Amino acid sequence: MPGTVVIKWGGGLITHKDRLCSVNMEVIDSLSKVCASSNKNLVIVHGAGSFGHMKAKKFRLAEGDIPGLEQLQAVDEVRNDMLELNRIVTESLTEHGVSAKSFPPHIWAKGTGPNFEGELPIHDGVTIVYGDVVDDEENVFGILSGDDLMLRYATELPDVERAVFAIGGVDGLLRVPPSKAGPDDLIEVWNPDMVFEGVHESEIDVTGGIGLKASRGAMISEKGIDVLLINGQISERVLAAIEGNSVIGTRIVSGNC
Ligand code: IPE
């Protein structure tokens, strides 16, 4: 029986982050091809990029209901934009021969952060979920990040071999800002006691950027699951990470090992 690998396709990887609702089809197709070539049971969690963060930021959706702000239309719009991104991802996987089924979180999940409510849906083939605007008991609605979905799937499904965060533009966590980094600046093994330099574009990003991935990665690793953060633009690395072969990237450990 092949084991399970939970993989995040970061929003900045699969979309052009600075152009509203613009997909990077080349990257999506290359990720689909890689996933089709693996016989692991995959759970794919994709991010939002320019299909989520821009409007969510403008209408302050991560803060929940703010009296006086007309947010409900934006909630619907972002949910629809995310359904569209998810349709594109699912179609690409299907075209590459993957039996994939998608479960929009606003239908089954409630609340935000690592302790959101809802039973994790799972499909016999490849399961797809994504960061979404979900209902929230206290704040009416909020943003559930794909990084929190990663944490829950990676730690609650049986037989999880690895969690892989595939991101765009960098090879992993870096010691210096990405614009100044050379090959020696990649942190090969990272734990939460170490600092790293990531650009958290808080102007754009309504969830936690690279910091949230590192933090959720460490929480996953605490449960004894291997965690890798890799450059998702290089398909050989994505395949090696899924298969458990040696790969350029950052291995995240909990600090207790
Ligand atoms: C964010 O999800 C969801 C919305 C803004 C609707 P993520 O936190 O998983 O997205 P990325 O990977 O940072 O784009």
Coordinates of C-alpha atoms and ligand atoms in Angstrom, one line a residue:
M1 CA 0.0 0.0 0.0
P2 CA 1.5 3.4 -1.0
G3 CA 1.7 5.9 1.8
T4 CA 0.1 9.3 1.9
V5 CA 1.8 12.6 1.1
V6 CA 0.2 15.9 1.9
I7 CA 1.4 18.6 -0.5
K8 CA 0.7 22.4 -0.5
W9 CA 0.7 24.2 -3.8
G10 CA 1.4 27.7 -2.6
G11 CA -0.8 30.5 -4.0
G12 CA 2.3 32.5 -5.0
L13 CA 3.4 29.4 -6.9
I14 CA 0.3 28.7 -8.9
T15 CA -0.9 32.3 -9.6
H16 CA 0.7 35.6 -10.5
K17 CA 0.5 37.2 -7.1
D18 CA 0.4 40.8 -8.4
R19 CA -2.3 40.3 -11.1
L20 CA -5.8 39.8 -9.9
C21 CA -7.1 36.3 -10.6
S22 CA -4.3 35.3 -12.9
V23 CA -3.1 31.7 -13.0
N24 CA 0.4 30.4 -13.7
M25 CA -0.9 27.6 -16.0
E26 CA 2.6 26.4 -16.8
V27 CA 3.3 25.7 -13.2
I28 CA -0.1 24.1 -12.5
D29 CA 0.3 21.8 -15.4
S30 CA 3.8 20.8 -14.4
L31 CA 2.7 20.1 -10.8
S32 CA -0.2 18.0 -12.2
K33 CA 2.2 16.0 -14.4
V34 CA 4.4 15.3 -11.3
C35 CA 1.4 14.2 -9.2
A36 CA 0.2 12.0 -12.1
S37 CA 3.6 10.2 -12.1
S38 CA 3.6 9.3 -8.4
N39 CA 1.7 6.4 -7.0
K40 CA 1.4 7.9 -3.5
N41 CA -2.0 8.7 -2.0
L42 CA -1.9 12.5 -2.4
V43 CA -3.8 15.2 -0.6
I44 CA -3.3 18.5 -2.4
V45 CA -3.9 21.7 -0.5
H46 CA -3.7 24.7 -2.7
G47 CA -3.3 28.4 -1.8
A48 CA -5.1 31.5 -3.1
G49 CA -2.5 33.9 -4.4
S50 CA -4.1 36.6 -6.5
F51 CA -7.5 34.8 -6.4
G52 CA -7.8 35.4 -2.6
H53 CA -5.5 37.8 -0.9
M54 CA -6.2 41.0 -2.9
K55 CA -9.9 41.2 -2.4
A56 CA -9.7 39.7 1.1
K57 CA -7.2 42.4 2.0
K58 CA -9.3 45.2 0.5
F59 CA -12.4 44.1 2.4
R60 CA -10.6 43.0 5.6
L61 CA -12.1 39.6 5.4
A62 CA -9.5 38.0 7.7
E63 CA -10.8 40.2 10.5
G64 CA -14.3 38.9 10.2
D65 CA -17.5 41.0 10.2
I66 CA -16.8 44.7 10.7
P67 CA -20.0 46.7 11.2
G68 CA -20.5 49.4 8.6
L69 CA -18.2 47.7 6.0
E70 CA -20.0 46.1 3.0
Q71 CA -18.2 42.8 3.2
L72 CA -20.7 40.1 2.3
Q73 CA -20.5 40.6 -1.5
A74 CA -16.7 40.3 -1.2
V75 CA -17.1 37.1 0.8
D76 CA -19.2 35.6 -2.1
E77 CA -16.8 37.0 -4.7
V78 CA -13.7 35.5 -3.0
R79 CA -15.4 32.2 -2.5
N80 CA -16.3 32.2 -6.2
D81 CA -12.8 33.2 -7.3
M82 CA -11.4 30.4 -5.2
L83 CA -13.9 27.9 -6.8
E84 CA -12.7 29.1 -10.2
L85 CA -9.0 28.6 -9.2
N86 CA -9.9 25.2 -7.8
R87 CA -11.7 24.3 -11.0
I88 CA -8.6 25.1 -13.0
V89 CA -6.4 23.0 -10.7
T90 CA -8.8 20.1 -10.7
E91 CA -9.2 20.2 -14.5
S92 CA -5.4 20.2 -15.0
L93 CA -5.0 17.2 -12.7
T94 CA -7.9 15.3 -14.5
E95 CA -6.4 16.1 -17.9
H96 CA -3.2 14.6 -16.7
G97 CA -5.0 11.4 -15.8
V98 CA -5.4 11.9 -12.0
S99 CA -8.6 10.8 -10.4
A100 CA -9.1 13.9 -8.2
K101 CA -12.0 15.2 -6.1
S102 CA -12.2 18.6 -4.6
F103 CA -13.9 19.6 -1.3
P104 CA -14.5 23.4 -1.0
P105 CA -13.8 24.2 2.7
H106 CA -16.6 26.8 3.0
I107 CA -19.0 23.9 2.7
W108 CA -17.5 21.6 5.3
A109 CA -15.2 23.7 7.6
K110 CA -16.0 26.3 10.2
G111 CA -13.6 28.6 12.0
T112 CA -10.1 29.5 11.3
G113 CA -6.6 28.6 12.6
P114 CA -5.3 25.2 13.5
N115 CA -8.4 24.2 15.5
F116 CA -11.1 24.8 12.8
E117 CA -14.1 22.5 13.0
G118 CA -15.3 20.0 10.4
E119 CA -14.5 16.4 9.5
L120 CA -11.6 16.3 7.0
P121 CA -13.1 15.0 3.7
I122 CA -11.0 12.4 1.9
H123 CA -11.3 10.8 -1.6
D124 CA -10.0 7.4 -2.7
G125 CA -7.9 9.0 -5.4
V126 CA -6.4 12.5 -5.0
T127 CA -8.1 14.7 -2.4
I128 CA -8.0 18.5 -3.1
V129 CA -8.8 21.3 -0.6
Y130 CA -7.7 24.9 -0.4
G131 CA -7.5 28.1 1.6
D132 CA -11.0 29.6 1.7
V133 CA -13.4 32.1 3.3
V134 CA -15.2 30.0 5.9
D135 CA -18.1 30.7 8.3
D136 CA -16.9 31.5 11.9
E137 CA -19.0 31.3 15.0
E138 CA -17.5 34.4 16.6
N139 CA -16.6 36.6 13.7
V140 CA -19.3 35.5 11.2
F141 CA -16.6 34.6 8.7
G142 CA -12.8 34.4 8.4
I143 CA -10.0 33.1 6.3
L144 CA -8.9 29.5 6.7
S145 CA -5.4 29.2 5.4
G146 CA -4.3 26.1 3.4
D147 CA -1.4 25.9 5.9
D148 CA -3.8 25.1 8.7
L149 CA -5.4 22.5 6.4
M150 CA -1.9 21.1 5.8
L151 CA -1.4 20.7 9.6
R152 CA -4.6 18.9 10.2
Y153 CA -4.4 16.5 7.2
A154 CA -0.8 15.7 7.8
T155 CA -1.3 15.0 11.5
E156 CA -4.7 13.3 11.4
L157 CA -4.7 11.0 8.4
P158 CA -3.2 7.6 9.0
D159 CA -0.1 6.6 7.0
V160 CA 1.2 10.1 6.3
E161 CA 4.8 9.8 5.1
R162 CA 5.5 13.4 4.5
A163 CA 4.2 17.0 4.2
V164 CA 5.6 19.0 1.4
F165 CA 5.2 22.8 1.1
A166 CA 5.9 23.7 -2.6
I167 CA 6.4 27.5 -2.9
G168 CA 7.4 29.9 -5.7
G169 CA 10.5 31.9 -6.2
V170 CA 12.8 30.5 -3.5
D171 CA 14.5 27.1 -2.9
G172 CA 13.4 27.0 0.8
L173 CA 14.0 29.1 3.9
L174 CA 16.9 31.5 3.5
R175 CA 19.5 33.1 5.8
V176 CA 19.3 36.4 3.9
P177 CA 16.6 38.2 2.0
P178 CA 15.7 36.2 -1.2
S179 CA 16.9 39.0 -3.5
K180 CA 20.4 38.8 -2.0
A181 CA 20.5 35.0 -1.6
G182 CA 23.1 32.7 -3.2
P183 CA 23.1 28.8 -3.1
D184 CA 24.9 28.9 0.3
D185 CA 22.2 30.9 2.0
L186 CA 19.6 28.1 1.9
I187 CA 18.9 26.7 5.3
E188 CA 18.9 22.9 4.8
V189 CA 17.5 22.0 8.2
W190 CA 15.4 24.5 10.1
N191 CA 13.8 24.5 13.6
P192 CA 11.8 27.2 15.3
D193 CA 14.7 28.4 17.4
M194 CA 16.4 29.6 14.2
V195 CA 15.8 32.9 12.4
F196 CA 15.2 33.1 8.7
E197 CA 14.6 35.9 6.2
G198 CA 11.4 35.7 4.3
V199 CA 9.5 38.5 2.6
H200 CA 6.1 38.6 4.3
E201 CA 4.2 40.8 1.9
S202 CA 1.8 42.0 4.6
E203 CA 0.6 44.6 2.0
I204 CA -0.8 41.7 0.0
D205 CA -1.0 38.7 2.2
V206 CA -4.0 38.2 4.5
T207 CA -2.7 34.9 6.0
G208 CA 0.8 34.4 7.4
G209 CA 3.1 34.1 4.3
I210 CA 6.2 32.0 4.7
G211 CA 6.2 32.4 8.5
L212 CA 2.9 30.5 8.8
K213 CA 4.2 27.7 6.6
A214 CA 7.4 27.4 8.8
S215 CA 5.3 27.4 12.0
R216 CA 2.7 24.9 10.7
G217 CA 5.6 22.8 9.3
A218 CA 7.2 22.7 12.8
M219 CA 3.9 21.6 14.4
I220 CA 3.6 18.8 11.8
S221 CA 7.2 17.7 12.4
E222 CA 6.5 17.6 16.2
K223 CA 4.2 14.7 15.5
G224 CA 7.0 12.7 13.8
I225 CA 6.1 13.5 10.2
D226 CA 8.8 14.6 7.8
V227 CA 8.3 18.2 6.5
L228 CA 10.0 19.7 3.4
L229 CA 9.7 23.2 2.0
I230 CA 10.9 23.3 -1.6
N231 CA 10.9 25.3 -4.8
G232 CA 7.7 24.1 -6.6
Q233 CA 8.8 25.6 -9.9
I234 CA 11.3 22.8 -10.4
S235 CA 9.4 19.7 -11.1
E236 CA 12.2 17.2 -10.4
R237 CA 12.4 18.6 -6.9
V238 CA 8.6 18.2 -6.4
L239 CA 8.8 14.6 -7.5
A240 CA 11.8 13.8 -5.4
A241 CA 10.1 15.5 -2.4
I242 CA 6.9 13.4 -2.9
E243 CA 8.8 10.2 -3.3
G244 CA 11.1 10.8 -0.3
N245 CA 14.3 11.1 -2.3
S246 CA 17.0 13.6 -1.5
V247 CA 16.1 17.0 -2.7
I248 CA 17.3 20.7 -2.5
G249 CA 15.1 22.5 0.0
T250 CA 14.6 23.0 3.7
R251 CA 13.7 20.2 6.0
I252 CA 11.7 21.5 8.9
V253 CA 12.2 19.9 12.3
S254 CA 10.4 20.6 15.5
G255 CA 13.4 21.6 17.6
N256 CA 12.8 18.7 20.0
C257 CA 14.8 16.3 17.9
Ligands
IPE1 C1 -5.6 31.9 1.7 O1 -5.1 30.6 1.7 C2 -7.1 31.9 1.4 C3 -7.7 33.2 0.9 C4 -7.1 34.3 0.9 C5 -9.1 33.1 0.5 P1 -3.5 30.4 1.9 O2 -3.0 31.0 3.1 O3 -3.4 28.9 1.9 O4 -3.0 31.0 0.5 P2 -1.5 31.3 0.0 O5 -0.8 30.0 -0.3 O6 -0.8 32.1 1.0 O7 -1.8 32.0 -1.3

